[in-house]
Amino acid sequence: MILDPLRVQDITQNKAKLITALAQLFLSELPDMIGAIEHAFKQGDKKALSDNVHRLKSALGNFANSSYYQEVGALERNALEHDAAQWQQDWLTVKEKLNTLIIELKQMAGL
């Protein structure tokens, strides 16, 4: 499980409408966040790449378990330091887990 349901419940005081609203906001902004990350990668702009991963990481702070959050944090740091091929492989792993988070979040929010 990538989602941290206890964190979501704590942040929202377990209010179903607030959980749904937060989930909808995150899900509506997610395509733009992913697109910005992938665009920066294709452009070879390491600073923009790091900044855009940071934006995603910040949004995930409301939903993700600690392990996944740290994994995205490492991806943010590595955007400035590692070679493109390794970073891209790590991104694909993070993105696959992000798909799991989406499913879990939709289930929790009743979407």
XYZ file of N, CA and C in Angstrom:
333
model
N 0.842 -1.181 0.000
C 0.000 0.000 0.000
C 0.889 1.246 0.000
N 0.628 2.123 -0.932
C 1.376 3.379 -1.061
C 0.676 4.486 -0.272
N -0.632 4.436 -0.253
C -1.424 5.416 0.482
C -1.246 5.197 1.988
N -1.197 6.297 2.715
C -1.181 6.235 4.181
C -2.564 6.705 4.654
N -3.516 5.780 4.803
C -4.872 6.191 5.138
C -4.974 6.888 6.493
N -4.135 6.518 7.438
C -4.175 7.178 8.742
C -3.766 8.641 8.615
N -2.783 8.918 7.763
C -2.360 10.307 7.533
C -3.498 11.113 6.911
N -4.142 10.523 5.906
C -5.258 11.209 5.244
C -6.371 11.485 6.250
N -6.692 10.494 7.066
C -7.741 10.672 8.067
C -7.352 11.740 9.088
N -6.096 11.760 9.462
C -5.623 12.757 10.429
C -5.716 14.170 9.843
N -5.233 14.336 8.624
C -5.237 15.647 7.969
C -6.658 16.165 7.789
N -7.571 15.264 7.464
C -8.947 15.661 7.154
C -9.894 15.502 8.344
N -9.350 15.084 9.469
C -10.166 14.767 10.649
C -11.249 13.767 10.280
N -10.902 12.902 9.321
C -11.757 11.804 8.851
C -13.105 12.292 8.310
N -13.108 13.481 7.746
C -14.331 14.029 7.140
C -14.377 13.602 5.677
N -15.376 12.805 5.347
C -15.476 12.207 4.015
C -15.456 13.251 2.900
N -16.179 14.349 3.068
C -16.225 15.380 2.024
C -14.853 16.016 1.815
N -14.122 16.206 2.899
C -12.789 16.796 2.787
C -11.811 15.814 2.144
N -11.924 14.552 2.490
C -11.088 13.520 1.853
C -11.339 13.530 0.349
N -12.607 13.565 -0.026
C -12.958 13.569 -1.451
C -12.439 14.827 -2.140
N -12.590 15.974 -1.501
C -12.130 17.233 -2.104
C -10.613 17.243 -2.283
N -9.880 16.789 -1.269
C -8.412 16.731 -1.379
C -7.981 15.769 -2.478
N -8.645 14.623 -2.531
C -8.315 13.634 -3.555
C -8.580 14.195 -4.945
N -9.723 14.845 -5.117
C -10.057 15.410 -6.426
C -9.063 16.490 -6.844
N -8.670 17.329 -5.897
C -7.695 18.378 -6.207
C -6.363 17.763 -6.635
N -5.883 16.805 -5.865
C -4.629 16.136 -6.198
C -4.717 15.468 -7.570
N -5.787 14.720 -7.804
C -5.940 13.993 -9.068
C -6.087 14.934 -10.254
N -6.680 16.098 -10.045
C -6.818 17.052 -11.152
C -5.492 17.723 -11.497
N -4.622 17.888 -10.502
C -3.325 18.529 -10.736
C -2.236 17.542 -11.147
N -2.458 16.269 -10.895
C -1.434 15.260 -11.151
C -0.971 15.188 -12.605
N -1.870 15.201 -13.589
C -1.378 15.144 -14.976
C -0.413 16.281 -15.319
N -0.697 17.487 -14.812
C 0.194 18.620 -15.056
C 1.546 18.403 -14.383
N 1.529 17.867 -13.165
C 2.792 17.610 -12.454
C 3.629 16.580 -13.203
N 2.994 15.505 -13.648
C 3.711 14.465 -14.391
C 4.238 15.033 -15.705
N 3.398 15.785 -16.396
C 3.812 16.387 -17.667
C 4.996 17.320 -17.502
N 5.003 18.117 -16.435
C 6.106 19.047 -16.188
C 7.397 18.290 -15.893
N 7.295 17.208 -15.146
C 8.479 16.376 -14.849
C 9.030 15.796 -16.141
N 8.160 15.219 -16.937
C 8.620 14.569 -18.169
C 9.142 15.580 -19.187
N 8.549 16.759 -19.229
C 9.042 17.807 -20.125
C 10.442 18.268 -19.701
N 10.632 18.499 -18.411
C 11.947 18.928 -17.926
C 12.999 17.861 -18.192
N 12.623 16.599 -18.035
C 13.563 15.508 -18.314
C 13.963 15.519 -19.789
N 12.978 15.619 -20.669
C 13.255 15.624 -22.114
C 14.116 16.811 -22.516
N 13.934 17.947 -21.827
C 14.723 19.139 -22.122
C 16.125 19.069 -21.524
N 16.337 18.116 -20.621
C 17.639 18.002 -19.961
C 17.873 19.093 -18.930
N 16.805 19.690 -18.439
C 16.896 20.777 -17.467
C 16.824 20.189 -16.058
N 17.976 19.916 -15.479
C 18.036 19.247 -14.177
C 17.418 20.073 -13.060
N 17.570 21.372 -13.105
C 17.002 22.236 -12.070
C 15.476 22.207 -12.131
N 14.935 22.360 -13.326
C 13.475 22.297 -13.487
C 12.961 20.909 -13.129
N 13.713 19.889 -13.473
C 13.329 18.527 -13.136
C 13.233 18.360 -11.625
N 14.248 18.805 -10.924
C 14.257 18.726 -9.467
C 13.098 19.532 -8.875
N 12.871 20.720 -9.396
C 11.781 21.574 -8.902
C 10.416 20.926 -9.114
N 10.225 20.314 -10.270
C 8.937 19.696 -10.572
C 8.709 18.422 -9.764
N 9.770 17.667 -9.507
C 9.630 16.501 -8.633
C 9.326 16.973 -7.209
N 9.925 18.089 -6.803
C 9.634 18.646 -5.481
C 8.151 19.003 -5.359
N 7.592 19.553 -6.399
C 6.167 19.892 -6.405
C 5.323 18.635 -6.197
N 5.676 17.565 -6.899
C 4.965 16.300 -6.733
C 5.133 15.773 -5.317
N 6.367 15.811 -4.827
C 6.642 15.311 -3.478
C 5.821 16.080 -2.451
N 5.733 17.372 -2.603
C 4.952 18.187 -1.667
C 3.486 17.773 -1.670
N 2.938 17.535 -2.838
C 1.541 17.105 -2.940
C 1.346 15.721 -2.329
N 2.328 14.868 -2.481
C 2.233 13.510 -1.940
C 2.296 13.485 -0.421
N 2.806 14.550 0.181
C 2.920 14.606 1.628
C 1.588 14.428 2.338
N 0.497 14.703 1.652
C -0.830 14.530 2.240
C -1.331 13.089 2.181
N -0.723 12.270 1.329
C -1.303 10.962 1.030
C -0.360 9.771 1.171
N 0.895 9.950 0.835
C 1.806 8.812 0.670
C 2.380 8.319 1.988
N 2.700 7.032 2.007
C 3.398 6.491 3.178
C 4.827 7.035 3.190
N 5.462 6.912 4.312
C 6.800 7.488 4.512
C 7.826 6.930 3.528
N 7.766 5.657 3.281
C 8.730 5.018 2.386
C 8.637 5.591 0.974
N 7.423 5.705 0.460
C 7.238 6.240 -0.890
C 7.619 7.722 -0.945
N 7.249 8.457 0.080
C 7.602 9.873 0.148
C 9.125 10.044 0.085
N 9.841 9.210 0.811
C 11.309 9.267 0.795
C 11.870 8.858 -0.562
N 11.224 7.916 -1.209
C 11.651 7.494 -2.544
C 11.534 8.651 -3.538
N 10.448 9.391 -3.450
C 10.271 10.558 -4.327
C 11.268 11.651 -3.947
N 11.569 11.788 -2.665
C 12.589 12.742 -2.226
C 13.953 12.410 -2.807
N 14.280 11.123 -2.849
C 15.556 10.702 -3.452
C 15.556 11.012 -4.950
N 14.423 10.827 -5.589
C 14.311 11.142 -7.013
C 14.545 12.632 -7.244
N 14.022 13.442 -6.345
C 14.225 14.900 -6.432
C 15.712 15.232 -6.337
N 16.380 14.692 -5.336
C 17.824 14.952 -5.162
C 18.636 14.423 -6.347
N 18.277 13.242 -6.807
C 19.033 12.607 -7.888
C 18.847 13.297 -9.233
N 17.815 14.101 -9.347
C 17.597 14.833 -10.596
C 18.787 15.745 -10.899
N 19.443 16.220 -9.856
C 20.584 17.119 -10.020
C 21.915 16.376 -10.129
N 21.950 15.128 -9.683
C 23.228 14.447 -9.504
C 23.480 13.244 -10.417
N 22.466 12.454 -10.698
C 22.684 11.183 -11.392
C 22.525 11.302 -12.895
N 22.974 10.260 -13.583
C 22.854 10.269 -15.036
C 21.392 10.062 -15.440
N 21.083 10.472 -16.629
C 19.706 10.490 -17.106
C 19.096 9.099 -17.181
N 19.854 8.123 -17.627
C 19.310 6.769 -17.781
C 18.879 6.195 -16.435
N 19.711 6.353 -15.424
C 19.361 5.840 -14.099
C 18.182 6.601 -13.520
N 18.191 7.918 -13.685
C 17.089 8.716 -13.171
C 15.780 8.297 -13.830
N 15.804 8.089 -15.134
C 14.590 7.712 -15.851
C 14.058 6.364 -15.343
N 14.946 5.422 -15.080
C 14.516 4.130 -14.548
C 13.863 4.299 -13.174
N 14.478 5.126 -12.341
C 13.914 5.392 -11.017
C 12.555 6.078 -11.138
N 12.422 6.992 -12.099
C 11.162 7.688 -12.327
C 10.063 6.700 -12.733
N 10.408 5.758 -13.594
C 9.411 4.782 -14.021
C 8.911 3.949 -12.841
N 9.805 3.621 -11.925
C 9.421 2.887 -10.720
C 8.498 3.734 -9.850
N 8.865 4.988 -9.644
C 8.038 5.913 -8.850
C 6.679 6.098 -9.513
N 6.673 6.234 -10.822
C 5.432 6.467 -11.556
C 4.508 5.244 -11.477
N 5.074 4.071 -11.526
C 4.274 2.845 -11.390
C 3.593 2.800 -10.013
N 4.340 3.147 -8.986
C 3.768 3.181 -7.635
C 2.748 4.303 -7.509
N 2.952 5.368 -8.246
C 1.991 6.471 -8.241
C 0.637 5.991 -8.766
N 0.666 5.116 -9.771
C -0.578 4.555 -10.290
C -1.306 3.757 -9.204
N -0.550 3.041 -8.380
C -1.146 2.306 -7.261
C -1.762 3.277 -6.263
N -1.047 4.355 -5.970
C -1.564 5.367 -5.044
C -2.875 5.950 -5.559
N -2.959 6.207 -6.842
C -4.169 6.768 -7.441
C -5.354 5.844 -7.192
N -5.162 4.574 -7.435
C -6.233 3.584 -7.227
C -6.654 3.568 -5.759
N -5.670 3.522 -4.872
C -5.965 3.477 -3.441
C -6.677 4.747 -2.975
N -6.234 5.890 -3.479
C -6.837 7.164 -3.095
C -8.275 7.253 -3.598
N -8.506 6.835 -4.830
C -9.865 6.852 -5.372
C -10.788 5.962 -4.542
N -10.287 4.810 -4.145
C -11.104 3.901 -3.321
C -11.431 4.553 -1.979
N -10.430 5.157 -1.348
C -10.652 5.775 -0.047
C -11.637 6.938 -0.156
N -11.535 7.706 -1.233
C -12.360 8.904 -1.409
C -13.720 8.597 -2.032
N -13.920 7.361 -2.432
C -15.190 6.991 -3.058
C -15.369 7.565 -4.444
N -14.270 7.682 -5.169
C -14.315 8.245 -6.536
C -14.308 7.141 -7.579
